[in-house]
Short mmCIF file of C-alpha atoms in Angstrom, two decimals:
data_model
loop_
_atom_site.label_atom_id
_atom_site.label_comp_id
_atom_site.label_asym_id
_atom_site.label_seq_id
_atom_site.Cartn_x
_atom_site.Cartn_y
_atom_site.Cartn_z
CA TYR A 202 0.00 0.00 0.00
CA PRO A 203 1.23 3.59 -0.69
CA GLY A 204 3.11 5.03 2.26
CA LEU A 205 3.17 1.73 4.14
CA SER A 206 6.48 0.11 5.00
CA LEU A 207 7.88 -2.15 7.66
CA ARG A 208 9.25 0.86 9.51
CA SER A 209 5.73 2.39 9.76
CA LEU A 210 4.29 -0.65 11.61
CA PRO A 211 3.50 -0.37 15.34
CA LEU A 212 6.48 -2.57 16.21
CA PRO A 213 9.95 -1.13 15.59
CA PHE A 214 11.72 -2.43 12.53
CA ASP A 215 14.68 -3.67 14.59
CA THR A 216 12.32 -5.71 16.75
CA LEU A 217 10.72 -7.38 13.71
CA ALA A 218 14.11 -8.13 12.19
CA HIS A 219 15.34 -9.63 15.46
CA ALA A 220 12.20 -11.80 15.74
CA PHE A 221 12.65 -13.05 12.15
CA LEU A 222 16.32 -13.92 12.73
CA SER A 223 15.43 -15.67 15.97
CA LEU A 224 12.82 -17.77 14.18
CA VAL A 225 15.26 -18.75 11.41
CA THR A 226 17.96 -19.55 13.98
CA SER A 227 15.56 -21.67 16.01
CA GLU A 228 14.49 -23.66 12.95
CA LEU A 229 18.10 -24.23 11.90
CA ARG A 230 18.98 -25.48 15.39
CA SER A 231 16.00 -27.82 15.33
CA ALA A 232 17.04 -29.15 11.94
CA LEU A 233 20.60 -29.73 13.15
CA ARG A 234 19.34 -31.60 16.21
CA VAL A 235 17.23 -33.88 13.99
CA LEU A 236 20.24 -34.40 11.74
CA ARG A 237 22.42 -35.45 14.69
CA ARG A 238 19.82 -37.67 16.34
CA ARG A 239 18.22 -39.13 13.20
CA PRO A 240 20.70 -38.80 10.34
CA LEU A 241 18.92 -41.35 8.16
CA PHE A 242 15.57 -39.61 8.61
CA ALA A 243 17.05 -36.19 7.81
CA ALA A 244 18.90 -37.58 4.80
CA GLY A 245 15.71 -39.23 3.54
CA VAL A 246 13.72 -36.00 3.79
CA ALA A 247 16.46 -33.90 2.18
CA GLY A 248 17.10 -36.46 -0.56
CA THR A 249 13.41 -36.84 -1.39
CA MET A 250 12.88 -33.07 -1.61
CA ALA A 251 16.07 -32.63 -3.64
CA LEU A 252 14.99 -35.34 -6.08
CA GLY A 253 11.52 -33.83 -6.52
CA LEU A 254 12.79 -30.26 -6.91
CA SER A 255 15.63 -31.19 -9.27
CA SER A 256 13.27 -33.25 -11.47
CA ALA A 257 10.78 -30.39 -11.67
CA ILE A 258 13.52 -27.83 -12.38
CA VAL A 259 15.18 -29.95 -15.08
CA LEU A 260 11.91 -30.70 -16.88
CA GLY A 261 10.78 -27.10 -16.56
CA GLY A 262 14.14 -25.90 -17.90
CA ILE A 263 13.87 -28.18 -20.93
CA ALA A 264 10.32 -27.01 -21.63
CA TRP A 265 11.37 -23.34 -21.34
CA ARG A 266 14.51 -23.63 -23.44
CA VAL A 267 12.96 -25.66 -26.25
CA TRP A 268 9.36 -24.44 -26.44
CA LEU A 269 8.33 -21.68 -24.04
CA ARG A 270 10.96 -18.97 -24.36
CA PRO A 271 10.36 -16.25 -26.98
CA LEU A 272 12.09 -16.52 -30.33
CA PRO A 273 15.53 -14.86 -30.21
CA LEU A 274 14.42 -12.26 -32.75
CA PRO A 275 13.52 -8.59 -32.26
CA ASP A 276 9.78 -8.11 -31.52
CA SER A 277 9.18 -11.79 -32.27
CA GLU A 278 5.55 -11.62 -31.14
CA SER A 279 4.65 -9.65 -34.28
CA LEU A 280 6.06 -12.31 -36.62
CA VAL A 281 3.47 -14.52 -38.30
CA ARG A 282 3.52 -17.44 -40.71
CA ILE A 283 1.27 -17.25 -43.75
CA TYR A 284 -0.93 -20.10 -44.97
CA GLU A 285 -3.39 -20.50 -47.82
CA LEU A 286 -6.49 -22.35 -46.62
CA GLY A 287 -8.06 -24.91 -48.94
CA ARG A 288 -11.72 -25.24 -49.84
CA PRO A 289 -13.85 -26.31 -46.84
CA ASP A 290 -14.78 -29.98 -46.59
CA GLU A 291 -18.17 -31.37 -45.54
CA GLY A 292 -17.47 -30.48 -41.91
CA GLY A 293 -16.38 -26.94 -42.78
CA GLU A 294 -12.70 -27.69 -42.04
CA ARG A 295 -9.95 -26.27 -44.26
CA ASP A 296 -6.51 -27.77 -44.85
CA ARG A 297 -3.52 -25.48 -44.58
CA GLY A 298 -1.27 -25.07 -47.59
CA ARG A 299 1.96 -23.19 -48.11
CA ILE A 300 2.35 -20.35 -50.59
CA SER A 301 3.08 -20.57 -54.31
CA PRO A 302 5.57 -18.25 -56.08
CA PRO A 303 2.84 -16.31 -57.96
CA LEU A 304 0.87 -15.75 -54.75
CA LEU A 305 4.02 -14.56 -52.94
CA ARG A 306 4.57 -12.06 -55.75
CA ASP A 307 0.96 -10.87 -55.33
CA LEU A 308 1.38 -10.52 -51.56
CA ARG A 309 4.61 -8.54 -51.89
CA GLY A 310 3.09 -6.24 -54.49
CA GLU A 311 -0.02 -5.34 -52.47
CA GLU A 312 -0.49 -2.36 -50.15
CA TRP A 313 -1.46 -3.64 -46.69
CA SER A 314 -3.07 -2.02 -43.70
CA HIS A 315 -2.02 -4.62 -41.12
CA PHE A 316 1.18 -6.12 -42.56
CA VAL A 317 4.65 -4.61 -42.87
CA ASP A 318 6.03 -6.97 -45.53
CA PHE A 319 6.12 -10.58 -46.71
CA ALA A 320 9.13 -12.80 -47.40
CA GLY A 321 9.59 -16.42 -48.42
CA ILE A 322 12.18 -19.11 -47.80
CA SER A 323 12.85 -22.41 -49.56
CA SER A 324 15.42 -24.98 -48.46
CA SER A 325 18.15 -26.08 -50.85
CA THR A 326 21.25 -28.29 -50.90
CA PRO A 327 23.92 -26.49 -52.93
CA GLU A 328 27.27 -28.07 -53.72
CA TRP A 329 30.32 -26.14 -52.55
CA MET A 330 33.47 -26.56 -54.61
CA VAL A 331 36.49 -26.32 -52.31
CA GLY A 332 39.97 -27.67 -52.95
CA GLY A 333 38.81 -29.39 -56.13
CA GLU A 334 36.22 -31.33 -54.17
CA LEU A 335 32.41 -30.97 -54.14
CA ARG A 336 30.77 -30.82 -50.73
CA GLN A 337 27.03 -30.74 -50.20
CA ILE A 338 26.00 -28.07 -47.71
CA ARG A 339 22.74 -26.80 -46.23
CA GLY A 340 21.25 -23.81 -47.98
CA ALA A 341 18.17 -21.63 -48.04
CA ALA A 342 16.94 -19.38 -50.84
CA VAL A 343 15.26 -16.33 -49.32
CA SER A 344 13.29 -13.39 -50.66
CA PRO A 345 14.88 -9.96 -50.73
CA GLY A 346 14.34 -8.49 -47.26
CA PHE A 347 13.84 -11.86 -45.53
CA LEU A 348 16.69 -11.50 -43.02
CA GLU A 349 15.87 -7.82 -42.47
CA LEU A 350 12.21 -8.68 -41.85
CA LEU A 351 13.25 -11.10 -39.09
CA GLY A 352 15.61 -8.52 -37.61
CA ILE A 353 18.77 -10.61 -38.21
CA ALA A 354 21.67 -8.15 -38.40
CA PRO A 355 24.97 -9.00 -40.11
CA LEU A 356 28.11 -9.64 -38.09
CA PHE A 357 30.10 -8.53 -41.12
CA GLY A 358 29.09 -7.00 -44.43
CA ARG A 359 25.40 -6.74 -45.34
CA THR A 360 22.34 -8.94 -45.78
CA ALA A 361 20.43 -6.95 -48.41
CA TRP A 362 20.70 -8.31 -51.94
CA ALA A 363 21.84 -5.90 -54.63
CA SER A 364 18.27 -5.71 -55.98
CA ARG A 365 14.80 -7.13 -55.26
CA THR A 366 15.05 -9.28 -58.38
CA GLY A 367 18.53 -10.71 -57.77
CA ALA A 368 21.99 -9.41 -58.48
CA GLU A 369 23.82 -9.66 -61.80
CA VAL A 370 26.56 -11.47 -59.89
CA PRO A 371 24.96 -14.11 -57.61
CA GLU A 372 25.36 -13.25 -53.95
CA VAL A 373 25.50 -15.35 -50.81
CA VAL A 374 25.31 -14.72 -47.06
CA LEU A 375 27.16 -17.16 -44.81
CA SER A 376 26.04 -18.36 -41.40
CA GLU A 377 28.53 -17.72 -38.59
CA ALA A 378 29.02 -21.44 -37.91
CA PHE A 379 29.82 -22.18 -41.58
CA TRP A 380 32.07 -19.12 -41.78
CA ARG A 381 34.07 -20.29 -38.76
CA GLN A 382 34.32 -23.93 -39.83
CA GLY A 383 34.88 -23.44 -43.54
CA PHE A 384 36.81 -20.16 -43.63
CA GLY A 385 38.57 -20.00 -40.27
CA ALA A 386 36.52 -16.93 -39.19
CA ASP A 387 38.52 -14.77 -41.60
CA PRO A 388 36.88 -11.30 -41.98
CA ALA A 389 38.40 -11.08 -45.47
CA THR A 390 35.93 -13.77 -46.56
CA VAL A 391 33.36 -10.97 -47.05
CA GLY A 392 33.91 -9.67 -50.57
CA SER A 393 35.52 -12.87 -51.79
CA SER A 394 33.98 -15.42 -54.14
CA ILE A 395 32.91 -19.01 -53.50
CA ASP A 396 31.77 -21.63 -55.99
CA LEU A 397 28.25 -22.96 -55.40
CA GLY A 398 26.97 -25.48 -57.93
CA GLY A 399 29.54 -24.40 -60.50
CA THR A 400 28.58 -20.71 -60.27
CA PRO A 401 30.78 -18.11 -58.53
CA HIS A 402 28.93 -16.29 -55.71
CA GLU A 403 30.08 -13.13 -53.99
CA VAL A 404 30.07 -13.33 -50.19
CA ILE A 405 28.31 -10.17 -49.04
CA GLY A 406 27.88 -10.88 -45.32
CA VAL A 407 27.95 -13.18 -42.31
CA VAL A 408 25.01 -13.63 -39.93
CA ARG A 409 24.55 -15.36 -36.59
CA GLN A 410 21.66 -17.78 -36.26
CA ALA A 411 20.42 -17.77 -32.66
CA GLY A 412 18.13 -20.77 -33.18
CA GLY A 413 14.39 -21.14 -33.40
CA TYR A 414 13.84 -19.74 -36.88
CA PRO A 415 14.87 -20.02 -39.65
CA PRO A 416 16.31 -23.55 -39.51
CA ALA A 417 20.09 -23.71 -39.22
CA VAL A 418 21.76 -23.50 -42.64
CA ASP A 419 25.21 -22.82 -44.02
CA VAL A 420 24.38 -20.28 -46.74
CA PHE A 421 21.54 -17.94 -47.75
CA THR A 422 21.06 -17.20 -51.44
CA PRO A 423 18.51 -14.96 -53.23
CA LEU A 424 15.10 -16.47 -53.98
CA VAL A 425 14.61 -15.40 -57.60
CA PHE A 426 11.91 -16.79 -59.90
CA GLU A 427 11.95 -17.12 -63.67
CA GLU A 428 8.93 -15.98 -65.65
CA ARG A 429 7.68 -19.54 -66.11
CA GLN A 430 7.72 -20.03 -62.31
CA LEU A 431 5.36 -17.08 -61.95
CA GLY A 432 2.90 -18.29 -64.56
CA GLU A 433 -0.70 -19.27 -63.95
CA GLY A 434 0.15 -22.96 -63.91
CA MET A 435 2.44 -22.49 -60.91
CA ARG A 436 -0.29 -21.14 -58.61
CA GLY A 437 -0.87 -24.68 -57.41
CA ALA A 438 2.84 -25.18 -56.51
CA ARG A 439 2.40 -24.37 -52.83
CA TYR A 440 5.83 -25.05 -51.35
CA LEU A 441 7.18 -21.75 -50.01
CA ASP A 442 7.38 -21.02 -46.30
CA VAL A 443 6.23 -17.39 -46.07
CA VAL A 444 6.49 -15.14 -43.02
CA ALA A 445 5.33 -11.59 -42.41
CA ARG A 446 5.38 -8.99 -39.68
CA VAL A 447 2.19 -7.46 -38.31
CA ARG A 448 2.16 -3.72 -37.75
CA PRO A 449 2.52 -2.61 -34.08
CA GLU A 450 -0.97 -1.12 -33.96
CA SER A 451 -2.61 -4.21 -35.51
CA THR A 452 -3.52 -7.66 -34.19
CA ILE A 453 -3.02 -11.08 -35.73
CA GLU A 454 -6.80 -11.46 -35.96
CA SER A 455 -7.22 -8.25 -37.98
CA ALA A 456 -4.28 -9.20 -40.19
CA THR A 457 -5.82 -12.64 -40.84
CA ALA A 458 -9.11 -11.03 -41.85
CA GLU A 459 -7.32 -8.75 -44.33
CA LEU A 460 -5.30 -11.66 -45.74
CA ALA A 461 -8.36 -13.90 -46.08
CA ALA A 462 -10.27 -11.20 -47.94
CA PHE A 463 -7.34 -10.71 -50.33
CA VAL A 464 -6.95 -14.43 -51.17
CA GLU A 465 -10.72 -14.83 -51.61
CA SER A 466 -10.72 -11.90 -54.03
CA LEU A 467 -8.31 -13.76 -56.33
CA GLY A 468 -10.90 -16.42 -57.22
CA PRO A 469 -12.63 -14.64 -60.13
CA ASP A 470 -9.34 -13.96 -61.95
CA HIS A 471 -7.46 -17.10 -60.91
CA PRO A 472 -9.72 -20.20 -60.72
CA ILE A 473 -7.17 -22.19 -58.76
CA HIS A 474 -7.79 -19.87 -55.79
CA GLU A 475 -11.59 -20.20 -56.07
CA GLY A 476 -12.97 -21.09 -52.64
CA TRP A 477 -9.57 -20.73 -50.97
CA SER A 478 -8.78 -18.35 -48.12
CA GLY A 479 -5.77 -17.20 -46.10
CA GLU A 480 -4.57 -17.29 -42.50
CA ALA A 481 -1.82 -15.65 -40.47
CA VAL A 482 -0.70 -17.49 -37.32
CA SER A 483 1.87 -16.62 -34.69
CA LEU A 484 5.25 -17.89 -35.88
CA ARG A 485 6.33 -18.95 -32.40
CA GLY A 486 3.01 -20.66 -31.72
CA ASP A 487 3.16 -22.48 -35.04
CA LEU A 488 6.69 -23.74 -34.35
CA VAL A 489 5.62 -25.02 -30.93
CA GLY A 490 2.36 -26.51 -32.20
CA PRO A 491 3.61 -30.01 -33.13
CA PHE A 492 5.20 -30.38 -29.68
CA ARG A 493 2.34 -29.17 -27.47
CA ASP A 494 1.46 -32.70 -26.32
CA VAL A 495 5.09 -33.39 -25.39
CA LEU A 496 5.23 -30.03 -23.61
CA ARG A 497 2.14 -30.82 -21.55
CA LEU A 498 3.59 -34.24 -20.70
CA LEU A 499 6.87 -32.71 -19.50
CA ILE A 500 5.13 -30.13 -17.33
CA ALA A 501 2.79 -32.77 -15.88
CA ALA A 502 5.75 -35.07 -15.19
CA GLY A 503 7.61 -32.28 -13.38
CA LEU A 504 4.60 -31.49 -11.21
CA ALA A 505 4.04 -35.19 -10.54
CA PHE A 506 7.65 -35.67 -9.38
CA PHE A 507 7.34 -32.68 -7.05
CA ALA A 508 3.97 -33.87 -5.70
CA LEU A 509 5.37 -37.34 -5.03
CA ALA A 510 8.29 -35.80 -3.17
CA LEU A 511 5.91 -33.79 -0.99
CA VAL A 512 3.79 -36.88 -0.28
CA ASN A 513 6.89 -38.86 0.68
CA VAL A 514 8.12 -36.09 2.98
CA VAL A 515 4.71 -35.86 4.64
CA GLY A 516 4.77 -39.63 5.09
CA LEU A 517 8.23 -39.52 6.66
CA ALA A 518 7.21 -36.67 8.94
CA SER A 519 4.01 -38.50 9.98
CA THR A 520 5.99 -41.66 10.77
CA ARG A 521 8.44 -39.61 12.81
CA ALA A 522 5.59 -37.92 14.67
CA LEU A 523 4.00 -41.30 15.52
CA GLU A 524 7.30 -42.61 16.80
CA ARG A 525 7.79 -39.46 18.86
CA SER A 526 4.28 -39.64 20.34
CA HIS A 527 4.84 -43.31 21.27
CA GLU A 528 8.12 -42.40 22.97
CA ILE A 529 6.49 -39.55 24.89
CA GLY A 530 3.67 -41.87 26.00
CA ILE A 531 6.15 -44.39 27.42
CA ARG A 532 8.02 -41.64 29.26
CA ARG A 533 4.80 -40.34 30.81
CA ALA A 534 3.80 -43.85 31.89
CA LEU A 535 7.17 -44.31 33.56
#
């Protein structure tokens, strides 16, 4: 309460502090006496509580580190994953689909009230020519602005491609782990050229992947589509993972409504979208989704371990109390 403190209570603060210290001291002395007289009993209580607490802490720590903590990205709560929803079935349910290249182009070319921007990513497995030997590495082709949209800043160089349609000279951004393992963490790597799939690529930057999203890769390359990949026949090729950022003043619900209306409006001009809709879901929630059952199981197991420890301690204490009461009864009888 405002203006209320321990020093304003009727009893002097020094008196309260002395009483608290006396209580703690008394309890410690009692615990030490039990430890000396009944070492096995004290060890059983302490061990049981330690086992229950450590189990709960370990399981809770795993759940937090893997699933519950926020994504290590700036303002991660505003990041959403974009889905195209299929035609409703007999029960009114819609299947989720990823985004096709033509639809991504449409999304990026639209003016939005609730979205900042859209960007896509597609996994790849480029071959790196080093020392006359081909090595297959992990890659990801990303839209211009993908890394910037996520808030991933470069350790060295830059992350922005030379243009939104791809550079004349192919460019590549290295992950920090790949840069350290493959290039000895040499800063001069930025600006040099590496051979990917028989094509020289200019290294324009190095980024650190903190985990969570996107998946760990070795190199990022520009996601550039040819004209045939943007044709009408490719609207059914729904394979791109597309993310967006919702404006600070907007909600995911309002953004979903705007996205759904846009996709539904494509039906008259593009029959493949007829009856389809769109959805924006929290990126973090979507990543956790497949593991929710495991998460619940871990939390329940941690609570169960702690509850069992408490029950065992209560049982030990009750047994000790019965023994003590029996001893006191014999002494009184004598």
